[in-house]
Amino acid sequence: MTATDTAPRTGLRAVLPHGRGVVTFGLSNLVSALGTGVFYPYTLLFFPALLGISLTQVGTVLSVTALVALPGMFWVGRLIDRLGPRTVLIAAALLRAAGFIGYVSIRHVAAFALFSVLIALCNRAEQAASPALAVALAPDGERNRWLALARTAFNAGIGGGALLGSALIVGGETALMWLGLANAAGFLVAGLVLWPLRTPTVPPADRAKLSRGPWRDGAFLVVVGFNSVLWMVALAVETSMSAYLVGTLGAPAWLAGTLFAVNTGLLMVFQLPLASLLDRWGNLTVLLAGTLLTAVFLVAMALGGALGGTALVVLLLVGMVIYTAGELAVAHARYALLTDLPPPSELGSFMAFNQVAVGISGALVPFVVAALLDSAPAGLWWLMAALTVVTTVGVLAARPLLLARGQKQ
């Protein structure tokens, strides 16, 4: 090893991930997220306009098909282990491109349901295979930076795509068709970008280290439980914040948009720099700190009804900065734990199992949010805060088990 190889990195080099294929990996994630960002915010405008069905029918079909797709993830996990995450990512991208072309070509509810199952399965497949690909490609010591790069590209792509979508949406049904086609194009390009990438194979010695599956790995199941609860909290914040602020607290409409902008901007700017900083601490410490920071914002939202005007704005802006810091810490720790605990030869199966758990917890969010916003709006935020506290207690209780698996305190 040369002196150049061992020299400490400074400045931007200390923040950015390194290794063969890093640009290709980041670019594919960015392009895929751009296409999604163009379409996702306008989903509930797209389908009723193209299919001529009600918003309730669209929501029901999307919820049911998302759940129907989940059992397929066990099969997808085995494919990731046998064929490699790159192959699964390419296939998922191309199938989603075909699915969105199908949406605008075959305007029938039955076709809508079938394509929705396919796309829901491929979305979950990407979320399982992308971390697995990062782990496969990242050199020693670079894994968390590669994972942070994927999250940074996703946030940047979603934000940029949403802005592009807002420009395309003017023009009625024809414009909505372009949103679907733009998403298809994003997936097609993302798959083609990955095509020339080659990934290392798992050494035979590692293939011999087989577990009995994720459902029998106690430490991994504990982390999956933490991840599912924290994902539920994050999704509840995303889906209910605007309705709560405007509909319940009577806050100005621009406040919710500003809070989302602050969150997205901070995630894009600080995801990679904080990955390098957080690597200095153990994943358990980072996870604990992140859940507690998240709880601060949730409590602020619950108490927001007692305030108004400038005081409410200041409270929530400060709370959102703290929440975003917690979100960054939680994302860093949970992805590190989820990718570090499984045996390398079964990483795909373990990540797919996690996606099933996340999918089930995510399916509960619309019902919980709707019920509490109707009956006890502040109770929604107290419940989410309680879940973060329960997670914190769970991490403390599980610390001996996770330390025994080689995790740093």
Short mmCIF file of C-alpha atoms in Angstrom, two decimals:
data_model
loop_
_atom_site.label_atom_id
_atom_site.label_comp_id
_atom_site.label_asym_id
_atom_site.label_seq_id
_atom_site.Cartn_x
_atom_site.Cartn_y
_atom_site.Cartn_z
CA MET A 1 0.00 0.00 0.00
CA THR A 2 1.40 3.38 -0.99
CA ALA A 3 1.75 6.47 1.16
CA THR A 4 -0.97 8.09 -0.93
CA ASP A 5 -3.39 5.27 -0.09
CA THR A 6 -2.85 5.69 3.63
CA ALA A 7 -2.84 9.49 3.73
CA PRO A 8 -5.80 10.87 5.68
CA ARG A 9 -8.50 12.49 3.61
CA THR A 10 -9.26 16.13 4.10
CA GLY A 11 -11.93 18.53 2.90
CA LEU A 12 -14.46 17.19 0.42
CA ARG A 13 -12.50 13.92 0.01
CA ALA A 14 -13.21 13.09 3.64
CA VAL A 15 -16.96 13.39 3.02
CA LEU A 16 -17.54 11.75 -0.36
CA PRO A 17 -17.62 7.95 -0.73
CA HIS A 18 -14.86 6.31 -2.74
CA GLY A 19 -14.50 3.11 -4.72
CA ARG A 20 -15.06 1.71 -8.20
CA GLY A 21 -18.59 2.30 -9.44
CA VAL A 22 -19.51 5.00 -6.93
CA VAL A 23 -20.50 7.52 -9.63
CA THR A 24 -22.59 4.94 -11.48
CA PHE A 25 -24.30 3.85 -8.26
CA GLY A 26 -25.10 7.41 -7.20
CA LEU A 27 -26.26 8.46 -10.66
CA SER A 28 -28.64 5.51 -10.98
CA ASN A 29 -30.17 6.32 -7.59
CA LEU A 30 -30.54 9.98 -8.55
CA VAL A 31 -32.20 9.32 -11.91
CA SER A 32 -34.62 6.79 -10.41
CA ALA A 33 -35.58 9.25 -7.66
CA LEU A 34 -36.02 12.10 -10.16
CA GLY A 35 -38.60 10.08 -12.05
CA THR A 36 -40.37 9.14 -8.83
CA GLY A 37 -40.32 12.75 -7.65
CA VAL A 38 -41.97 13.87 -10.87
CA PHE A 39 -44.86 11.46 -10.35
CA TYR A 40 -45.27 10.62 -6.64
CA PRO A 41 -46.69 13.94 -5.32
CA TYR A 42 -49.39 13.83 -7.98
CA THR A 43 -50.37 10.16 -7.69
CA LEU A 44 -53.88 10.93 -6.46
CA LEU A 45 -54.44 13.30 -9.37
CA PHE A 46 -53.02 10.95 -12.00
CA PHE A 47 -55.13 7.84 -11.49
CA PRO A 48 -58.61 9.36 -11.04
CA ALA A 49 -58.08 11.50 -14.14
CA LEU A 50 -56.88 8.63 -16.33
CA LEU A 51 -59.25 5.93 -15.05
CA GLY A 52 -62.36 7.95 -14.24
CA ILE A 53 -62.72 6.40 -10.78
CA SER A 54 -63.02 8.04 -7.37
CA LEU A 55 -60.16 8.99 -5.10
CA THR A 56 -61.40 6.45 -2.53
CA GLN A 57 -61.26 3.65 -5.10
CA VAL A 58 -57.74 4.64 -6.12
CA GLY A 59 -56.56 4.69 -2.51
CA THR A 60 -58.14 1.33 -1.79
CA VAL A 61 -56.53 -0.33 -4.82
CA LEU A 62 -53.09 1.12 -4.03
CA SER A 63 -53.29 0.01 -0.38
CA VAL A 64 -54.49 -3.51 -1.18
CA THR A 65 -51.98 -4.07 -3.99
CA ALA A 66 -49.11 -2.88 -1.78
CA LEU A 67 -50.03 -5.53 0.78
CA VAL A 68 -50.59 -8.22 -1.88
CA ALA A 69 -47.07 -7.61 -3.20
CA LEU A 70 -45.33 -8.14 0.16
CA PRO A 71 -45.14 -11.99 0.16
CA GLY A 72 -43.25 -11.78 -3.14
CA MET A 73 -40.37 -10.15 -1.29
CA PHE A 74 -39.27 -13.51 0.11
CA TRP A 75 -38.73 -14.67 -3.47
CA VAL A 76 -37.02 -11.38 -4.36
CA GLY A 77 -34.62 -11.80 -1.43
CA ARG A 78 -33.48 -15.18 -2.71
CA LEU A 79 -33.00 -13.70 -6.18
CA ILE A 80 -30.77 -10.96 -4.73
CA ASP A 81 -28.62 -13.62 -3.04
CA ARG A 82 -28.42 -15.85 -6.11
CA LEU A 83 -28.27 -13.38 -9.01
CA GLY A 84 -26.80 -10.37 -7.23
CA PRO A 85 -28.35 -7.02 -6.26
CA ARG A 86 -27.31 -5.33 -9.52
CA THR A 87 -29.34 -7.78 -11.62
CA VAL A 88 -32.41 -7.40 -9.40
CA LEU A 89 -32.13 -3.58 -9.46
CA ILE A 90 -31.95 -3.54 -13.25
CA ALA A 91 -34.90 -5.92 -13.57
CA ALA A 92 -36.96 -3.92 -11.06
CA ALA A 93 -36.23 -0.66 -12.87
CA LEU A 94 -37.18 -2.04 -16.30
CA LEU A 95 -40.34 -3.69 -14.98
CA ARG A 96 -41.43 -0.44 -13.32
CA ALA A 97 -40.83 1.41 -16.59
CA ALA A 98 -43.06 -1.11 -18.34
CA GLY A 99 -45.65 -0.77 -15.59
CA PHE A 100 -45.94 2.99 -15.94
CA ILE A 101 -46.18 2.73 -19.70
CA GLY A 102 -48.96 0.22 -19.05
CA TYR A 103 -50.77 2.69 -16.80
CA VAL A 104 -51.12 5.25 -19.58
CA SER A 105 -51.71 2.68 -22.33
CA ILE A 106 -54.34 0.40 -20.76
CA ARG A 107 -56.90 2.48 -18.89
CA HIS A 108 -58.81 -0.19 -17.05
CA VAL A 109 -59.19 -0.79 -13.31
CA ALA A 110 -58.11 -4.44 -13.58
CA ALA A 111 -54.94 -3.46 -15.44
CA PHE A 112 -54.40 -0.68 -12.89
CA ALA A 113 -54.50 -3.25 -10.07
CA LEU A 114 -52.16 -5.70 -11.82
CA PHE A 115 -49.61 -3.04 -12.71
CA SER A 116 -49.83 -1.67 -9.17
CA VAL A 117 -48.93 -5.07 -7.68
CA LEU A 118 -45.95 -5.30 -10.05
CA ILE A 119 -44.75 -1.79 -9.27
CA ALA A 120 -45.24 -2.18 -5.51
CA LEU A 121 -43.16 -5.36 -5.58
CA CYS A 122 -40.43 -3.71 -7.66
CA ASN A 123 -40.36 -0.67 -5.37
CA ARG A 124 -39.74 -2.94 -2.38
CA ALA A 125 -37.17 -4.91 -4.39
CA GLU A 126 -35.22 -1.72 -5.06
CA GLN A 127 -35.25 -0.79 -1.36
CA ALA A 128 -33.84 -4.23 -0.50
CA ALA A 129 -31.34 -4.50 -3.36
CA SER A 130 -29.92 -0.97 -3.26
CA PRO A 131 -28.33 -1.30 0.21
CA ALA A 132 -27.13 -4.77 -0.74
CA LEU A 133 -25.44 -3.33 -3.85
CA ALA A 134 -23.83 -0.58 -1.76
CA VAL A 135 -22.43 -3.22 0.61
CA ALA A 136 -21.17 -5.33 -2.30
CA LEU A 137 -19.37 -2.41 -3.98
CA ALA A 138 -18.09 -0.36 -1.07
CA PRO A 139 -14.43 -0.81 -0.10
CA ASP A 140 -13.52 -1.44 3.54
CA GLY A 141 -14.58 1.47 5.73
CA GLU A 142 -16.76 3.03 3.02
CA ARG A 143 -20.06 1.19 3.54
CA ASN A 144 -21.85 3.89 5.53
CA ARG A 145 -20.78 6.60 3.07
CA TRP A 146 -22.18 4.58 0.17
CA LEU A 147 -25.44 4.08 2.05
CA ALA A 148 -25.55 7.81 2.81
CA LEU A 149 -24.91 8.55 -0.87
CA ALA A 150 -27.99 6.51 -1.80
CA ARG A 151 -30.13 8.48 0.68
CA THR A 152 -28.70 11.80 -0.50
CA ALA A 153 -29.39 10.96 -4.15
CA PHE A 154 -32.93 9.88 -3.24
CA ASN A 155 -33.74 13.11 -1.39
CA ALA A 156 -32.20 15.28 -4.10
CA GLY A 157 -34.03 13.38 -6.82
CA ILE A 158 -37.41 13.47 -5.10
CA GLY A 159 -37.08 17.21 -4.47
CA GLY A 160 -35.91 18.03 -7.97
CA GLY A 161 -38.47 15.73 -9.54
CA ALA A 162 -41.32 17.32 -7.60
CA LEU A 163 -40.33 20.74 -8.93
CA LEU A 164 -40.23 19.38 -12.48
CA GLY A 165 -43.58 17.67 -11.98
CA SER A 166 -45.17 20.91 -10.83
CA ALA A 167 -44.13 22.46 -14.15
CA LEU A 168 -45.45 19.51 -16.18
CA ILE A 169 -48.79 19.22 -14.41
CA VAL A 170 -50.30 22.35 -16.00
CA GLY A 171 -52.40 21.15 -18.90
CA GLY A 172 -55.00 18.64 -17.77
CA GLU A 173 -55.08 14.94 -18.61
CA THR A 174 -52.38 15.13 -21.28
CA ALA A 175 -49.96 16.65 -18.78
CA LEU A 176 -50.78 13.92 -16.26
CA MET A 177 -49.90 11.29 -18.89
CA TRP A 178 -46.50 12.94 -19.24
CA LEU A 179 -45.94 12.52 -15.51
CA GLY A 180 -46.36 8.77 -15.84
CA LEU A 181 -44.14 8.61 -18.92
CA ALA A 182 -41.47 10.74 -17.22
CA ASN A 183 -41.40 8.26 -14.34
CA ALA A 184 -41.10 5.37 -16.80
CA ALA A 185 -38.21 7.15 -18.51
CA GLY A 186 -36.48 7.68 -15.16
CA PHE A 187 -36.64 3.98 -14.32
CA LEU A 188 -35.50 2.98 -17.82
CA VAL A 189 -32.45 5.25 -17.67
CA ALA A 190 -31.64 4.17 -14.08
CA GLY A 191 -31.60 0.53 -15.18
CA LEU A 192 -29.45 1.23 -18.22
CA VAL A 193 -26.97 3.23 -16.14
CA LEU A 194 -26.39 0.16 -13.95
CA TRP A 195 -26.03 -2.21 -16.91
CA PRO A 196 -22.22 -1.97 -17.35
CA LEU A 197 -21.53 -2.13 -13.60
CA ARG A 198 -19.88 -5.30 -12.35
CA THR A 199 -20.06 -6.44 -8.74
CA PRO A 200 -17.70 -8.74 -6.86
CA THR A 201 -18.94 -12.22 -6.03
CA VAL A 202 -19.26 -13.42 -2.46
CA PRO A 203 -16.20 -15.56 -1.57
CA PRO A 204 -16.88 -19.29 -1.06
CA ALA A 205 -15.81 -18.97 2.59
CA ASP A 206 -18.53 -16.41 3.17
CA ARG A 207 -21.12 -18.49 1.33
CA ALA A 208 -20.51 -21.27 3.83
CA LYS A 209 -21.55 -19.01 6.71
CA LEU A 210 -25.24 -19.63 6.29
CA SER A 211 -27.77 -18.72 8.96
CA ARG A 212 -31.16 -20.32 9.44
CA GLY A 213 -32.92 -17.28 8.01
CA PRO A 214 -33.75 -13.79 9.26
CA TRP A 215 -36.77 -14.95 11.28
CA ARG A 216 -34.42 -17.00 13.52
CA ASP A 217 -31.80 -14.29 14.01
CA GLY A 218 -32.79 -12.62 17.28
CA ALA A 219 -30.50 -9.59 16.96
CA PHE A 220 -31.66 -8.87 13.41
CA LEU A 221 -35.32 -9.25 14.38
CA VAL A 222 -34.82 -6.70 17.15
CA VAL A 223 -33.33 -4.20 14.69
CA VAL A 224 -36.14 -4.89 12.20
CA GLY A 225 -38.61 -4.10 14.98
CA PHE A 226 -36.89 -0.79 15.76
CA ASN A 227 -36.73 0.06 12.08
CA SER A 228 -40.42 -0.71 11.49
CA VAL A 229 -41.56 1.46 14.41
CA LEU A 230 -39.35 4.38 13.41
CA TRP A 231 -40.48 4.05 9.79
CA MET A 232 -44.09 4.21 10.98
CA VAL A 233 -43.31 7.39 12.92
CA ALA A 234 -41.57 9.02 9.94
CA LEU A 235 -44.42 8.10 7.59
CA ALA A 236 -47.00 9.44 10.04
CA VAL A 237 -45.14 12.77 10.19
CA GLU A 238 -44.95 12.95 6.41
CA THR A 239 -48.61 12.13 5.79
CA SER A 240 -50.28 14.05 8.62
CA MET A 241 -48.25 17.21 9.21
CA SER A 242 -49.97 19.39 6.62
CA ALA A 243 -53.48 18.28 7.60
CA TYR A 244 -52.75 18.80 11.30
CA LEU A 245 -51.16 22.23 10.94
CA VAL A 246 -53.73 23.67 8.54
CA GLY A 247 -56.87 21.73 9.47
CA THR A 248 -56.44 21.44 13.25
CA LEU A 249 -54.19 24.30 14.35
CA GLY A 250 -55.32 26.77 11.68
CA ALA A 251 -51.72 27.56 10.76
CA PRO A 252 -50.99 29.23 7.42
CA ALA A 253 -50.61 26.83 4.51
CA TRP A 254 -47.07 28.00 3.81
CA LEU A 255 -45.83 26.73 7.20
CA ALA A 256 -46.14 23.06 6.28
CA GLY A 257 -44.36 23.67 2.97
CA THR A 258 -41.59 25.53 4.75
CA LEU A 259 -41.11 22.72 7.25
CA PHE A 260 -40.89 20.14 4.47
CA ALA A 261 -38.40 22.36 2.60
CA VAL A 262 -36.23 22.74 5.71
CA ASN A 263 -36.27 18.98 6.25
CA THR A 264 -35.45 18.11 2.64
CA GLY A 265 -32.73 20.75 2.34
CA LEU A 266 -30.97 19.68 5.52
CA LEU A 267 -31.15 16.01 4.52
CA MET A 268 -29.53 16.74 1.15
CA VAL A 269 -26.78 18.95 2.57
CA PHE A 270 -25.81 17.04 5.70
CA GLN A 271 -26.42 13.38 4.88
CA LEU A 272 -22.90 12.68 3.61
CA PRO A 273 -20.93 14.94 6.01
CA LEU A 274 -22.73 13.47 9.02
CA ALA A 275 -22.07 9.91 7.81
CA SER A 276 -18.37 10.52 8.28
CA LEU A 277 -18.92 12.14 11.68
CA LEU A 278 -21.33 9.51 12.99
CA ASP A 279 -18.94 6.71 12.05
CA ARG A 280 -16.86 7.77 15.05
CA TRP A 281 -19.59 6.64 17.46
CA GLY A 282 -21.24 3.28 17.86
CA ASN A 283 -24.48 2.56 16.05
CA LEU A 284 -26.38 2.01 19.30
CA THR A 285 -25.41 5.42 20.69
CA VAL A 286 -26.36 7.10 17.42
CA LEU A 287 -29.70 5.29 17.29
CA LEU A 288 -30.53 6.29 20.86
CA ALA A 289 -29.64 9.92 20.24
CA GLY A 290 -31.63 10.00 17.01
CA THR A 291 -34.83 8.61 18.52
CA LEU A 292 -34.70 11.11 21.39
CA LEU A 293 -34.16 14.04 19.00
CA THR A 294 -37.11 12.83 16.92
CA ALA A 295 -39.30 12.83 20.02
CA VAL A 296 -38.58 16.53 20.64
CA PHE A 297 -40.37 17.56 17.43
CA LEU A 298 -43.27 15.19 18.05
CA VAL A 299 -43.86 16.71 21.48
CA ALA A 300 -43.61 20.21 19.96
CA MET A 301 -46.35 19.28 17.47
CA ALA A 302 -48.55 17.94 20.28
CA LEU A 303 -48.12 21.16 22.25
CA GLY A 304 -48.60 23.39 19.20
CA GLY A 305 -52.30 23.82 19.90
CA ALA A 306 -51.46 25.96 22.93
CA LEU A 307 -49.54 28.44 20.79
CA GLY A 308 -50.23 30.60 17.80
CA GLY A 309 -48.71 33.13 15.47
CA THR A 310 -44.96 33.71 15.65
CA ALA A 311 -44.46 31.48 18.70
CA LEU A 312 -45.88 28.46 16.85
CA VAL A 313 -43.77 29.14 13.76
CA VAL A 314 -40.55 29.48 15.77
CA LEU A 315 -41.32 26.38 17.86
CA LEU A 316 -41.94 24.22 14.81
CA LEU A 317 -39.02 25.53 12.76
CA VAL A 318 -36.60 24.83 15.61
CA GLY A 319 -38.35 21.51 16.19
CA MET A 320 -37.97 20.54 12.53
CA VAL A 321 -34.23 21.23 12.60
CA ILE A 322 -33.93 18.99 15.65
CA TYR A 323 -36.18 16.36 14.03
CA THR A 324 -34.04 16.33 10.89
CA ALA A 325 -30.89 15.85 12.96
CA GLY A 326 -32.61 12.91 14.62
CA GLU A 327 -33.75 11.54 11.26
CA LEU A 328 -30.20 11.68 9.92
CA ALA A 329 -28.84 9.87 12.98
CA VAL A 330 -31.58 7.22 12.94
CA ALA A 331 -31.15 6.54 9.21
CA HIS A 332 -27.39 6.18 9.60
CA ALA A 333 -27.65 3.77 12.53
CA ARG A 334 -30.50 1.60 11.29
CA TYR A 335 -29.02 1.07 7.82
CA ALA A 336 -25.64 0.28 9.37
CA LEU A 337 -27.22 -2.28 11.71
CA LEU A 338 -29.47 -3.81 9.06
CA THR A 339 -26.57 -4.37 6.63
CA ASP A 340 -23.95 -5.36 9.22
CA LEU A 341 -25.81 -8.12 11.09
CA PRO A 342 -26.75 -10.50 8.21
CA PRO A 343 -24.25 -12.98 6.75
CA PRO A 344 -22.95 -11.60 3.40
CA SER A 345 -24.33 -14.55 1.41
CA GLU A 346 -27.87 -13.91 2.67
CA LEU A 347 -27.96 -10.13 2.79
CA GLY A 348 -30.64 -9.99 0.09
CA SER A 349 -32.98 -12.32 2.00
CA PHE A 350 -32.49 -10.38 5.23
CA MET A 351 -33.09 -7.00 3.57
CA ALA A 352 -36.19 -8.38 1.83
CA PHE A 353 -37.52 -9.63 5.18
CA ASN A 354 -37.03 -6.12 6.56
CA GLN A 355 -39.02 -4.69 3.65
CA VAL A 356 -41.93 -7.01 4.45
CA ALA A 357 -41.96 -5.76 8.05
CA VAL A 358 -41.70 -2.14 6.92
CA GLY A 359 -44.51 -2.66 4.43
CA ILE A 360 -46.84 -4.04 7.10
CA SER A 361 -46.10 -1.21 9.53
CA GLY A 362 -46.50 1.35 6.76
CA ALA A 363 -49.91 -0.09 5.87
CA LEU A 364 -51.14 0.74 9.37
CA VAL A 365 -50.24 4.42 9.12
CA PRO A 366 -53.18 5.72 7.01
CA PHE A 367 -55.71 4.12 9.37
CA VAL A 368 -54.01 5.38 12.55
CA VAL A 369 -53.48 8.88 11.15
CA ALA A 370 -57.04 9.24 9.84
CA ALA A 371 -58.62 7.93 13.04
CA LEU A 372 -56.63 10.16 15.38
CA LEU A 373 -56.83 13.30 13.25
CA ASP A 374 -60.61 12.92 13.36
CA SER A 375 -60.93 12.14 17.06
CA ALA A 376 -57.83 13.34 18.97
CA PRO A 377 -55.37 15.22 16.74
CA ALA A 378 -52.85 15.98 19.47
CA GLY A 379 -53.06 12.33 20.52
CA LEU A 380 -51.49 11.33 17.21
CA TRP A 381 -48.30 13.18 18.11
CA TRP A 382 -48.28 11.93 21.69
CA LEU A 383 -48.63 8.38 20.34
CA MET A 384 -45.72 8.85 17.92
CA ALA A 385 -43.61 10.37 20.70
CA ALA A 386 -44.46 7.40 22.92
CA LEU A 387 -43.35 5.00 20.17
CA THR A 388 -39.96 6.70 19.98
CA VAL A 389 -39.58 6.43 23.76
CA VAL A 390 -40.52 2.74 23.63
CA THR A 391 -37.91 2.28 20.88
CA THR A 392 -35.29 3.99 23.05
CA VAL A 393 -36.08 1.65 25.95
CA GLY A 394 -35.96 -1.30 23.54
CA VAL A 395 -32.51 -0.32 22.26
CA LEU A 396 -31.24 -0.11 25.85
CA ALA A 397 -32.74 -3.51 26.66
CA ALA A 398 -31.30 -5.10 23.50
CA ARG A 399 -27.84 -3.60 23.95
CA PRO A 400 -26.26 -6.79 25.43
CA LEU A 401 -27.60 -8.88 22.54
CA LEU A 402 -26.32 -6.42 19.91
CA LEU A 403 -22.96 -5.96 21.64
CA ALA A 404 -22.56 -9.74 21.60
CA ARG A 405 -22.95 -9.60 17.79
CA GLY A 406 -20.02 -7.21 17.50
CA GLN A 407 -21.87 -3.89 17.44
CA LYS A 408 -20.07 -0.93 19.00
CA GLN A 409 -21.75 0.77 21.92
#
